[in-house]
């Protein structure tokens, strides 16, 4: 039991929180701008490298520099939107997908150019776990990640429920035509979507970097699980994305647990495939996702 | 003289690779250009073709599955067949959905295929890949073997081009275009949209597998890096968009053009000191991405815009 909690459940929860934060942005851009943003993972990578540089510069804890990294990431995302997505707003949606596909490569190669491809650490040193009841082993960084992720989710919840712009975002996600008719400034909502999406992506990336390491492919590796989480939760449903992220993260980790025999249920090399299978299953069985999102 | 000979060999290599990319781009053109199907997993079908043909035609080896020493034709045929079957299975699941979902699903399939190649060492020799793949005409003396292989590739491109031109002008091609433009109208005309989509998807994936098989035999080696999305998926998309989607000529010209630019800039950056050369490689990717963005915004039709076939008898649709 202790082994299950220590090596499968807690890591699953950590990974799930990271997916959840990333999936909120995917789900909202999909719901509001109506296209699958393939560059979301790379925005995340960029945010991590901003944070890494700030840590080198100030030698502070990554969480202390996170707000600045988030601001920088958001600025880039808004710049990218102005330069590459806005001119295509009236073009067929699929043009935006191709543009995001191109941006994925552009942002990644820019990161590789400026920072190089070597693995880096954002949180140096070895952490000693805390022990609960002598059996449950918790790493302080895991507590930190889950705590911060929950705090950020509450911020998003507050924004969507109590602020004017948050309500406009939900309205536009539900029905863009109706939102436009009722006089909602759509460009402002688009901007807010990038602020939330890119900010959370940066945070998710930094949490992943704290948990593992900094590398240029980290965002791309998260792209599929994030899409899976967004689809599972229902496109345009931020709470669904959170639930979807947690389910995917837990499913990936628990798939390697020796449920039946002594061997892992699924070869850990195929962990990344778990998200994909859940996603396709969901598209077939219930394309609106768990929380009745949109189907395009 | 030696230098001239070197340049000639380089040109042959450039054209051979360009030709293999042209096959890939023609395959994508059937899916995206004709039918508006967004396949973001070209690398996966390319890899299926490369590995299938490689495992069937190589000599027996303890390192990987197969080694059946089959003739090339069997290798190519099996590559296309397997890719077609897999494409059919994927199409059954994903073609009903909007193109974004197809894009996500195909990226996922390509990534899962990479995982299989890396993990199933008994079959694929894992990350070390399959070596000593036979190459057509390698028995011929230098440089004729290179010429002959180039000839084979160009002949395949030519045959594919002629076939796809017939397809494009055929009633089938026109229905595909109509589905791309206005699905509802085609449904109203009584056509089974899903069947047409499936046919386009499967044919495109089979052509991609043929390109993969050609690449495996050309390089005599294949490893999971062959399915790297950057070179095997992204570059093909750029080639088709810049060349001109829905135009077979555009697909071919785009492939040779972008491959030429890609390779020429590699020579330039190769002159730089190692550390800098590695870094400038990323600048090349960035610039290719930027070129894609410029074309999307300013010249979405590419160099060769789509030319609609004249409809001789309007009853055929």
Coordinates of C-alpha atoms in Angstrom, one line a residue:
Chain A
X1 CA 0.0 0.0 0.0
X2 CA 2.7 2.4 1.0
X3 CA 4.5 1.6 -2.2
X4 CA 1.4 2.3 -4.2
X5 CA 0.9 5.7 -2.6
X6 CA 4.6 6.7 -2.7
X7 CA 5.6 5.7 -6.1
X8 CA 2.4 5.7 -8.1
X9 CA -0.4 7.8 -6.5
X10 CA 1.5 10.9 -5.4
X11 CA 3.6 11.1 -8.7
X12 CA 0.3 10.7 -10.5
X13 CA -1.3 13.5 -8.6
X14 CA 1.7 15.8 -9.3
X15 CA 1.7 15.0 -13.0
X16 CA -2.0 15.4 -13.1
X17 CA -1.8 18.9 -11.5
X18 CA 0.7 19.8 -14.2
X19 CA -1.4 18.5 -17.0
X20 CA -4.5 20.2 -15.5
X21 CA -2.8 23.6 -15.6
X22 CA -1.6 23.1 -19.2
X23 CA -5.0 21.8 -20.3
X24 CA -6.9 24.8 -19.1
X25 CA -5.1 26.9 -21.7
X26 CA -5.6 24.3 -24.5
X27 CA -9.3 24.0 -23.6
X28 CA -9.9 27.8 -23.5
X29 CA -8.0 28.6 -26.8
X30 CA -9.9 25.7 -28.4
X31 CA -13.2 27.0 -27.0
X32 CA -12.7 30.7 -27.6
X33 CA -10.4 31.0 -30.6
X34 CA -11.8 27.7 -32.0
X35 CA -8.6 26.0 -33.0
X36 CA -6.3 23.4 -31.7
X37 CA -3.2 25.3 -30.6
X38 CA -0.2 23.1 -31.3
X39 CA 2.2 25.7 -30.0
X40 CA 0.8 25.6 -26.4
X41 CA 3.5 23.1 -25.4
X42 CA 6.3 25.3 -26.8
X43 CA 4.9 28.3 -24.9
X44 CA 5.3 26.2 -21.8
X45 CA 8.9 25.3 -22.7
X46 CA 9.7 29.0 -23.3
X47 CA 8.2 29.9 -19.9
X48 CA 10.4 27.3 -18.2
X49 CA 13.5 28.8 -19.9
X50 CA 12.6 32.3 -18.8
X51 CA 12.2 31.0 -15.3
X52 CA 15.5 29.1 -15.5
X53 CA 17.4 32.3 -16.6
X54 CA 15.8 34.3 -13.9
X55 CA 16.8 31.7 -11.3
X56 CA 20.4 31.9 -12.6
X57 CA 20.3 35.7 -12.5
X58 CA 18.9 36.1 -9.0
X59 CA 19.6 32.7 -7.4
X60 CA 16.2 32.7 -6.0
X61 CA 13.8 29.8 -5.7
X62 CA 12.0 29.1 -9.0
X63 CA 8.7 29.8 -7.4
X64 CA 9.9 33.3 -6.4
X65 CA 10.6 34.2 -10.0
X66 CA 7.6 32.4 -11.4
X67 CA 5.4 35.5 -11.6
X68 CA 8.0 37.4 -13.7
X69 CA 8.4 34.4 -16.0
X70 CA 4.7 34.2 -16.3
X71 CA 4.5 37.8 -17.4
X72 CA 7.3 37.3 -19.9
X73 CA 5.6 34.2 -21.3
X74 CA 2.2 36.0 -21.6
X75 CA 3.9 38.9 -23.4
X76 CA 5.4 36.5 -26.0
X77 CA 2.1 34.7 -26.4
X78 CA 0.3 38.0 -27.0
X79 CA 3.0 39.1 -29.5
X80 CA 2.7 35.7 -31.3
X81 CA -1.1 36.2 -31.5
X82 CA -0.7 39.7 -33.0
X83 CA 1.9 38.6 -35.5
X84 CA 0.7 35.1 -36.6
X85 CA -2.8 34.4 -35.4
X86 CA -4.6 37.7 -35.7
X87 CA -4.0 38.0 -39.5
X88 CA -5.7 34.6 -40.0
X89 CA -8.7 35.2 -37.8
X90 CA -11.0 35.4 -40.8
X91 CA -9.3 32.6 -42.7
X92 CA -10.5 29.0 -42.5
X93 CA -9.8 27.7 -39.0
X94 CA -7.4 25.0 -40.2
X95 CA -5.0 27.8 -41.4
X96 CA -4.6 28.7 -37.7
X97 CA -3.8 25.1 -36.9
X98 CA -1.1 25.1 -39.6
X99 CA 0.2 28.4 -38.3
X100 CA 0.3 27.0 -34.7
X101 CA 2.1 23.9 -36.1
X102 CA 4.7 26.2 -37.6
X103 CA 5.0 28.3 -34.4
X104 CA 5.6 25.1 -32.5
X105 CA 8.8 24.6 -34.5
X106 CA 9.7 28.3 -34.5
X107 CA 9.5 28.8 -30.7
X108 CA 11.3 25.5 -30.0
X109 CA 14.1 26.3 -32.4
X110 CA 14.4 29.8 -30.9
X111 CA 14.7 28.2 -27.4
X112 CA 17.3 25.7 -28.7
X113 CA 19.2 28.5 -30.3
X114 CA 19.4 30.8 -27.2
X115 CA 19.6 28.2 -24.4
X116 CA 21.1 25.1 -26.1
X117 CA 19.8 21.6 -25.8
X118 CA 21.6 20.3 -22.7
X119 CA 19.6 19.2 -19.8
X120 CA 19.4 21.8 -17.0
X121 CA 18.2 21.8 -13.4
X122 CA 16.0 24.6 -12.1
X123 CA 16.2 23.4 -8.5
X124 CA 19.7 22.0 -7.7
X125 CA 20.5 19.7 -4.9
X126 CA 18.9 16.5 -3.5
X127 CA 15.7 16.8 -1.6
X128 CA 15.1 14.6 1.4
X129 CA 11.5 13.2 1.7
X130 CA 9.3 13.7 4.7
X131 CA 7.9 10.6 6.3
X132 CA 4.4 10.2 7.5
X133 CA 3.6 7.3 9.9
X134 CA 7.0 5.9 8.9
X135 CA 5.5 4.6 5.6
X136 CA 4.2 7.5 3.5
X137 CA 7.1 9.3 1.8
X138 CA 6.4 12.8 0.5
X139 CA 8.9 15.0 -1.3
X140 CA 8.6 18.7 -0.2
X141 CA 8.7 19.7 -3.9
X142 CA 5.6 17.6 -4.5
X143 CA 3.7 19.3 -1.8
X144 CA 4.8 22.6 -3.2
X145 CA 3.7 21.7 -6.7
X146 CA 0.3 20.4 -5.7
X147 CA -0.2 23.4 -3.3
X148 CA 0.7 26.0 -5.9
X149 CA -1.4 24.3 -8.6
X150 CA -4.4 24.3 -6.4
X151 CA -3.9 28.0 -5.6
X152 CA -3.6 28.8 -9.3
X153 CA -6.8 26.9 -10.0
X154 CA -8.6 28.9 -7.4
X155 CA -7.4 32.1 -9.1
X156 CA -8.8 30.9 -12.4
X157 CA -12.0 29.9 -10.7
X158 CA -12.3 33.4 -9.1
X159 CA -11.6 35.0 -12.5
X160 CA -14.2 33.0 -14.4
X161 CA -16.9 33.3 -11.8
X162 CA -16.6 36.8 -10.3
X163 CA -14.9 39.1 -12.9
X164 CA -16.5 40.7 -15.9
X165 CA -13.8 39.5 -18.3
X166 CA -14.1 36.0 -16.9
X167 CA -17.8 35.9 -17.5
X168 CA -17.2 37.3 -21.0
X169 CA -14.7 34.5 -21.6
X170 CA -17.2 31.8 -20.6
X171 CA -19.9 33.5 -22.7
X172 CA -17.6 33.5 -25.7
X173 CA -16.6 29.9 -25.2
X174 CA -20.3 28.9 -25.0
X175 CA -21.3 30.8 -28.1
X176 CA -19.1 33.3 -29.9
X177 CA -21.8 34.6 -32.2
X178 CA -24.1 35.3 -29.2
X179 CA -21.3 36.9 -27.3
X180 CA -20.5 39.2 -30.2
X181 CA -24.1 40.2 -30.6
X182 CA -24.3 41.1 -26.9
X183 CA -21.5 43.6 -27.4
X184 CA -18.6 41.7 -25.8
X185 CA -15.2 43.0 -27.0
X186 CA -14.0 39.8 -28.6
X187 CA -10.4 41.0 -29.0
X188 CA -10.2 41.7 -25.3
X189 CA -11.5 38.3 -24.5
X190 CA -8.9 36.7 -26.9
X191 CA -6.2 38.7 -25.1
X192 CA -7.5 37.5 -21.7
X193 CA -7.4 33.9 -23.0
X194 CA -3.7 34.2 -23.9
X195 CA -3.0 35.8 -20.5
X196 CA -4.6 32.9 -18.6
X197 CA -3.5 30.2 -21.1
X198 CA 0.1 31.2 -21.4
X199 CA 0.5 32.1 -17.7
X200 CA -0.8 28.7 -16.6
X201 CA 1.3 27.0 -19.2
X202 CA 4.4 28.7 -17.8
X203 CA 3.5 27.7 -14.3
X204 CA 2.8 24.1 -15.3
X205 CA 6.2 24.0 -17.1
X206 CA 8.1 25.3 -14.2
X207 CA 6.4 22.8 -11.9
X208 CA 7.4 20.0 -14.2
X209 CA 11.0 21.4 -14.3
X210 CA 11.0 21.5 -10.5
X211 CA 9.9 17.9 -10.5
X212 CA 12.2 16.7 -13.2
X213 CA 14.5 18.7 -15.4
X214 CA 14.6 21.5 -17.9
X215 CA 14.8 20.3 -21.6
X216 CA 13.7 21.7 -24.9
X217 CA 11.3 18.9 -25.7
X218 CA 9.3 19.0 -22.5
X219 CA 6.5 21.1 -23.9
X220 CA 6.0 18.8 -26.9
X221 CA 6.0 15.8 -24.7
X222 CA 3.1 17.4 -22.7
X223 CA 1.1 18.4 -25.8
X224 CA -0.7 15.1 -26.2
X225 CA -1.6 14.5 -22.5
X226 CA -2.8 18.2 -22.4
X227 CA -5.0 17.7 -25.4
X228 CA -6.3 14.4 -24.0
X229 CA -7.1 16.2 -20.7
X230 CA -8.9 19.0 -22.5
X231 CA -11.0 16.6 -24.7
X232 CA -11.7 14.4 -21.7
X233 CA -13.0 17.3 -19.7
X234 CA -14.9 18.8 -22.6
X235 CA -13.5 21.5 -24.9
X236 CA -14.1 25.0 -23.4
X237 CA -14.7 23.7 -19.9
X238 CA -11.9 24.9 -17.6
X239 CA -13.1 22.7 -14.7
X240 CA -13.3 19.8 -17.1
X241 CA -9.7 20.4 -18.1
X242 CA -8.7 20.2 -14.4
X243 CA -10.5 17.0 -13.9
X244 CA -9.2 15.6 -17.2
X245 CA -5.7 16.5 -16.3
X246 CA -5.9 14.7 -13.0
X247 CA -7.4 11.6 -14.5
X248 CA -4.8 11.5 -17.3
X249 CA -1.9 12.0 -14.9
X250 CA -3.1 9.4 -12.5
X251 CA -3.9 7.0 -15.3
X252 CA -0.4 7.3 -16.8
X253 CA 1.3 6.6 -13.5
X254 CA -1.1 3.9 -12.3
X255 CA -0.8 2.1 -15.6
X256 CA 2.7 1.1 -14.6
X257 CA 1.5 -0.4 -11.2
X258 CA 1.7 -4.2 -11.0
X259 CA -2.1 -4.6 -10.7
X260 CA -2.4 -8.2 -11.7
X261 CA 1.0 -9.9 -11.7
X262 CA 4.3 -8.7 -10.3
X263 CA 5.1 -7.0 -13.6
X264 CA 3.8 -3.5 -14.4
X265 CA 0.4 -3.6 -16.0
X266 CA 1.7 -1.6 -19.0
X267 CA 5.4 -1.3 -19.9
X268 CA 6.4 2.2 -18.5
X269 CA 7.9 2.9 -22.0
X270 CA 4.3 3.2 -23.2
X271 CA 3.1 5.6 -20.5
X272 CA 2.7 8.4 -23.1
X273 CA 0.4 6.1 -25.1
X274 CA -2.1 5.9 -22.2
X275 CA -3.2 9.5 -22.7
X276 CA -3.7 8.9 -26.3
X277 CA -5.8 5.8 -25.8
X278 CA -8.0 7.6 -23.3
X279 CA -8.4 10.5 -25.7
X280 CA -9.4 8.4 -28.7
X281 CA -11.8 6.4 -26.5
X282 CA -13.4 9.6 -25.3
X283 CA -13.8 11.0 -28.8
X284 CA -15.6 7.8 -29.8
X285 CA -17.7 7.2 -26.7
X286 CA -18.6 10.8 -25.8
X287 CA -17.0 13.5 -27.8
X288 CA -18.5 16.2 -25.6
X289 CA -16.2 15.0 -22.8
X290 CA -17.2 14.5 -19.2
X291 CA -18.4 18.1 -18.7
X292 CA -20.4 18.5 -21.8
X293 CA -18.0 20.6 -23.7
X294 CA -18.2 21.5 -27.4
X295 CA -17.6 19.2 -30.4
X296 CA -16.3 20.7 -33.5
Chain B
X1 CA 38.1 17.5 -61.5
X2 CA 37.7 15.7 -58.3
X3 CA 35.8 18.6 -56.9
X4 CA 33.5 18.7 -59.9
X5 CA 32.8 15.0 -59.4
X6 CA 32.0 15.7 -55.7
X7 CA 29.6 18.4 -56.7
X8 CA 27.9 16.0 -59.2
X9 CA 27.5 13.4 -56.5
X10 CA 26.1 16.0 -54.2
X11 CA 23.6 17.1 -56.8
X12 CA 22.5 13.5 -57.3
X13 CA 22.0 13.1 -53.5
X14 CA 20.1 16.4 -53.4
X15 CA 17.8 15.3 -56.2
X16 CA 17.3 11.8 -54.7
X17 CA 16.2 13.2 -51.4
X18 CA 14.2 15.9 -53.1
X19 CA 12.4 13.1 -55.1
X20 CA 11.7 11.1 -51.9
X21 CA 10.2 14.2 -50.3
X22 CA 8.2 14.8 -53.5
X23 CA 6.6 11.4 -53.1
X24 CA 5.7 12.3 -49.5
X25 CA 4.3 15.7 -50.6
X26 CA 2.2 14.1 -53.3
X27 CA 0.8 11.7 -50.6
X28 CA -0.1 14.7 -48.4
X29 CA -1.6 16.5 -51.3
X30 CA -4.1 13.6 -51.8
X31 CA -5.1 14.1 -48.2
X32 CA -4.9 17.8 -47.6
X33 CA -4.9 19.3 -51.1
X34 CA -7.7 17.2 -52.5
X35 CA -9.7 16.3 -49.4
X36 CA -8.8 18.8 -46.7
X37 CA -7.7 16.1 -44.3
X38 CA -5.2 17.3 -41.8
X39 CA -2.6 14.5 -41.3
X40 CA 0.0 15.6 -38.7
X41 CA 1.4 12.2 -38.4
X42 CA 3.2 11.8 -41.8
X43 CA 6.2 10.6 -40.0
X44 CA 4.3 7.6 -38.6
X45 CA 3.3 6.3 -42.0
X46 CA 6.7 7.2 -43.5
X47 CA 8.2 5.1 -40.6
X48 CA 5.8 2.2 -41.2
X49 CA 6.9 2.1 -44.8
X50 CA 10.6 2.4 -44.0
X51 CA 10.6 -0.4 -41.4
X52 CA 8.3 -2.8 -43.2
X53 CA 10.4 -2.7 -46.4
X54 CA 13.6 -2.8 -44.4
X55 CA 12.7 -5.9 -42.4
X56 CA 11.4 -7.8 -45.4
X57 CA 14.3 -7.2 -47.7
X58 CA 17.4 -7.4 -45.3
X59 CA 19.4 -10.6 -44.7
X60 CA 18.4 -12.5 -41.6
X61 CA 19.7 -11.0 -38.4
X62 CA 19.5 -11.9 -34.7
X63 CA 19.1 -8.2 -33.8
X64 CA 15.7 -7.7 -35.3
X65 CA 12.6 -9.4 -36.6
X66 CA 12.6 -10.6 -40.2
X67 CA 15.5 -10.6 -42.6
X68 CA 13.5 -12.4 -45.2
X69 CA 15.6 -11.3 -48.2
X70 CA 12.5 -10.5 -50.2
X71 CA 12.8 -8.6 -53.5
X72 CA 12.4 -4.8 -53.3
X73 CA 9.0 -5.0 -55.0
X74 CA 7.6 -7.1 -52.2
X75 CA 9.1 -4.7 -49.7
X76 CA 7.6 -1.7 -51.3
X77 CA 4.2 -3.4 -51.8
X78 CA 4.1 -4.7 -48.2
X79 CA 5.0 -1.2 -46.9
X80 CA 2.2 0.3 -48.8
X81 CA -0.3 -2.4 -47.9
X82 CA 0.5 -2.3 -44.1
X83 CA 0.3 1.5 -44.1
X84 CA -3.0 1.4 -45.9
X85 CA -4.5 -1.1 -43.4
X86 CA -3.3 1.0 -40.4
X87 CA -4.6 4.1 -42.1
X88 CA -8.0 2.4 -42.6
X89 CA -8.2 1.6 -38.9
X90 CA -7.3 5.1 -37.9
X91 CA -9.7 6.5 -40.5
X92 CA -12.5 4.4 -39.1
X93 CA -12.0 6.2 -35.7
X94 CA -11.0 9.7 -36.6
X95 CA -12.3 10.8 -40.0
X96 CA -15.7 11.6 -38.7
X97 CA -14.3 14.2 -36.5
X98 CA -13.3 17.8 -37.3
X99 CA -9.8 18.2 -38.9
X100 CA -8.3 19.5 -35.6
X101 CA -9.1 16.2 -34.0
X102 CA -7.6 14.3 -36.9
X103 CA -4.4 16.4 -36.5
X104 CA -4.2 15.6 -32.8
X105 CA -5.0 11.9 -33.3
X106 CA -2.4 11.5 -36.1
X107 CA 0.3 13.2 -34.1
X108 CA -0.5 10.8 -31.3
X109 CA -0.3 7.8 -33.6
X110 CA 3.0 8.9 -34.9
X111 CA 4.3 9.3 -31.4
X112 CA 3.0 5.9 -30.3
X113 CA 4.7 4.4 -33.4
X114 CA 7.9 6.0 -32.2
X115 CA 7.4 4.4 -28.8
X116 CA 6.9 1.0 -30.4
X117 CA 10.1 1.4 -32.5
X118 CA 12.1 2.3 -29.4
X119 CA 10.7 -0.3 -27.0
X120 CA 10.1 -3.4 -29.1
X121 CA 13.8 -4.1 -29.4
X122 CA 13.2 -7.8 -30.5
X123 CA 11.5 -6.5 -33.6
X124 CA 13.2 -3.3 -34.5
X125 CA 16.6 -3.4 -32.7
X126 CA 15.3 -0.4 -30.7
X127 CA 17.1 2.9 -30.9
X128 CA 20.0 1.3 -32.8
X129 CA 17.8 0.7 -35.8
X130 CA 18.1 -1.7 -38.8
X131 CA 21.3 -1.7 -40.7
X132 CA 22.6 -3.2 -43.9
X133 CA 19.4 -2.6 -45.8
X134 CA 20.0 -3.6 -49.4
X135 CA 19.9 -0.7 -51.9
X136 CA 18.7 -1.2 -55.5
X137 CA 21.4 -1.0 -58.1
X138 CA 24.2 -1.0 -55.5
X139 CA 26.0 -3.6 -57.6
X140 CA 26.6 -1.1 -60.4
X141 CA 29.9 0.7 -60.5
X142 CA 30.3 4.2 -59.1
X143 CA 28.7 6.7 -60.0
X144 CA 26.2 4.7 -62.0
X145 CA 24.6 3.2 -59.0
X146 CA 23.7 6.6 -57.7
X147 CA 22.3 7.6 -61.1
X148 CA 20.3 4.5 -61.3
X149 CA 18.7 5.0 -57.9
X150 CA 18.0 8.6 -58.7
X151 CA 16.3 7.4 -61.9
X152 CA 14.2 5.0 -59.9
X153 CA 13.1 7.7 -57.5
X154 CA 12.3 10.2 -60.3
X155 CA 10.5 7.5 -62.3
X156 CA 8.3 6.9 -59.2
X157 CA 7.6 10.6 -58.8
X158 CA 6.7 10.9 -62.5
X159 CA 4.4 7.9 -62.5
X160 CA 2.7 9.1 -59.3
X161 CA 2.3 12.6 -60.8
X162 CA 0.7 11.2 -63.9
X163 CA -1.6 9.0 -61.9
X164 CA -2.6 11.7 -59.5
X165 CA -3.3 14.1 -62.3
X166 CA -5.7 11.6 -63.7
X167 CA -7.2 11.2 -60.2
X168 CA -7.5 14.9 -59.7
X169 CA -9.4 15.4 -63.0
X170 CA -11.6 12.3 -62.4
X171 CA -15.0 12.4 -60.9
X172 CA -13.5 11.0 -57.7
X173 CA -11.1 13.9 -57.5
X174 CA -13.8 16.4 -58.1
X175 CA -16.0 14.9 -55.4
X176 CA -13.0 15.1 -53.0
X177 CA -12.6 18.8 -53.8
X178 CA -16.3 19.4 -53.3
X179 CA -16.1 17.7 -49.9
X180 CA -13.3 20.0 -48.9
X181 CA -15.2 23.0 -50.0
X182 CA -18.7 22.2 -48.9
X183 CA -19.4 18.9 -47.2
X184 CA -23.1 19.5 -46.7
X185 CA -23.7 20.1 -50.4
X186 CA -21.9 16.9 -51.3
X187 CA -24.0 15.0 -48.8
X188 CA -27.1 16.5 -50.3
X189 CA -26.0 15.3 -53.7
X190 CA -26.2 11.8 -52.3
X191 CA -22.4 11.1 -52.0
X192 CA -21.1 9.1 -49.1
X193 CA -18.6 11.6 -47.7
X194 CA -17.0 9.2 -45.3
X195 CA -16.1 6.6 -48.0
X196 CA -14.5 9.3 -50.1
X197 CA -12.5 10.7 -47.1
X198 CA -11.4 7.2 -46.2
X199 CA -10.2 6.5 -49.7
X200 CA -8.2 9.7 -49.8
X201 CA -6.7 9.1 -46.4
X202 CA -5.7 5.5 -47.2
X203 CA -4.2 6.3 -50.6
X204 CA -2.2 9.2 -49.2
X205 CA -0.8 7.1 -46.3
X206 CA 0.2 4.3 -48.8
X207 CA 2.1 6.9 -50.9
X208 CA 3.8 8.1 -47.7
X209 CA 4.8 4.6 -46.9
X210 CA 6.3 4.2 -50.3
X211 CA 8.5 7.3 -49.6
X212 CA 9.5 5.7 -46.3
X213 CA 10.6 2.5 -48.1
X214 CA 12.6 4.5 -50.6
X215 CA 14.3 6.4 -47.9
X216 CA 15.2 3.2 -46.0
X217 CA 16.8 1.6 -49.1
X218 CA 18.5 4.8 -50.1
X219 CA 20.2 5.4 -46.7
X220 CA 20.6 1.6 -46.2
X221 CA 19.8 2.3 -42.6
X222 CA 16.7 3.2 -40.5
X223 CA 16.3 4.0 -36.9
X224 CA 13.5 5.7 -34.8
X225 CA 15.0 9.1 -35.7
X226 CA 13.6 8.6 -39.2
X227 CA 10.2 9.3 -37.7
X228 CA 11.3 12.6 -36.2
X229 CA 8.3 14.9 -36.7
X230 CA 10.5 17.9 -37.7
X231 CA 11.9 16.4 -40.9
X232 CA 9.3 13.8 -41.7
X233 CA 6.1 15.7 -41.0
X234 CA 6.7 19.4 -40.6
X235 CA 9.0 19.9 -43.6
X236 CA 6.5 18.1 -45.8
X237 CA 3.7 20.5 -44.7
X238 CA 5.9 23.5 -45.5
X239 CA 6.7 22.0 -48.9
X240 CA 3.1 21.5 -49.8
X241 CA 1.9 24.9 -48.5
X242 CA 4.7 26.8 -50.2
X243 CA 4.5 24.8 -53.5
X244 CA 0.7 25.1 -53.6
X245 CA -1.7 22.7 -52.1
X246 CA -4.2 20.9 -54.3
X247 CA -1.7 21.3 -57.2
X248 CA 0.4 18.2 -57.9
X249 CA 3.0 20.2 -59.8
X250 CA 3.1 22.6 -56.8
X251 CA 3.7 19.6 -54.5
X252 CA 6.7 18.4 -56.5
X253 CA 8.2 21.8 -57.0
X254 CA 7.7 22.7 -53.3
X255 CA 9.5 19.5 -52.3
X256 CA 12.6 20.1 -54.4
X257 CA 12.6 23.8 -53.6
X258 CA 12.4 23.5 -49.8
X259 CA 14.7 20.5 -49.8
X260 CA 17.2 22.5 -51.9
X261 CA 17.0 25.5 -49.5
X262 CA 17.2 23.2 -46.5
X263 CA 20.3 21.5 -47.8
X264 CA 22.0 24.6 -49.3
X265 CA 21.8 26.4 -45.9
X266 CA 23.3 23.3 -44.3
X267 CA 26.4 23.6 -46.5
X268 CA 26.7 27.3 -45.5
X269 CA 26.3 26.6 -41.8
X270 CA 28.6 23.6 -42.1
X271 CA 31.5 26.0 -42.8
X272 CA 31.1 27.5 -39.3
X273 CA 32.9 26.3 -36.2
X274 CA 31.1 23.4 -34.6
X275 CA 29.5 25.2 -31.7
X276 CA 28.1 27.9 -33.9
X277 CA 27.1 25.4 -36.7
X278 CA 25.0 23.5 -34.2
X279 CA 23.3 26.7 -33.1
X280 CA 22.6 28.0 -36.6
X281 CA 20.9 24.7 -37.4
X282 CA 18.1 26.0 -35.2
X283 CA 18.0 29.3 -37.1
X284 CA 17.3 27.3 -40.3
X285 CA 14.3 25.6 -38.7
X286 CA 13.1 29.0 -37.4
X287 CA 13.4 30.6 -40.9
X288 CA 11.6 27.7 -42.5
X289 CA 8.8 28.1 -40.0
X290 CA 8.8 31.9 -40.7
X291 CA 8.6 31.2 -44.4
X292 CA 5.5 29.0 -43.7
X293 CA 3.9 31.9 -41.8
X294 CA 4.6 34.4 -44.5
X295 CA 3.1 32.1 -47.1
X296 CA 0.0 31.4 -45.0
X297 CA -0.6 35.1 -44.6
X298 CA 0.4 36.6 -47.9
X299 CA 0.3 33.8 -50.5
X300 CA -1.9 31.1 -49.0
X301 CA -2.1 29.5 -52.5
X302 CA 1.6 28.9 -52.7
X303 CA 3.7 29.2 -55.9
X304 CA 1.2 27.1 -57.9
X305 CA -2.4 27.9 -57.1
X306 CA -5.0 25.2 -57.5
X307 CA -6.3 24.8 -61.0
X308 CA -9.8 23.4 -61.1
X309 CA -10.3 20.8 -63.9
X310 CA -12.9 21.8 -66.5
X311 CA -16.0 19.8 -66.1
X312 CA -16.8 18.4 -69.5
X313 CA -20.1 16.8 -68.6
X314 CA -21.8 18.1 -65.6
X315 CA -23.7 14.9 -64.9
X316 CA -20.7 13.1 -63.5
X317 CA -20.9 14.8 -60.1

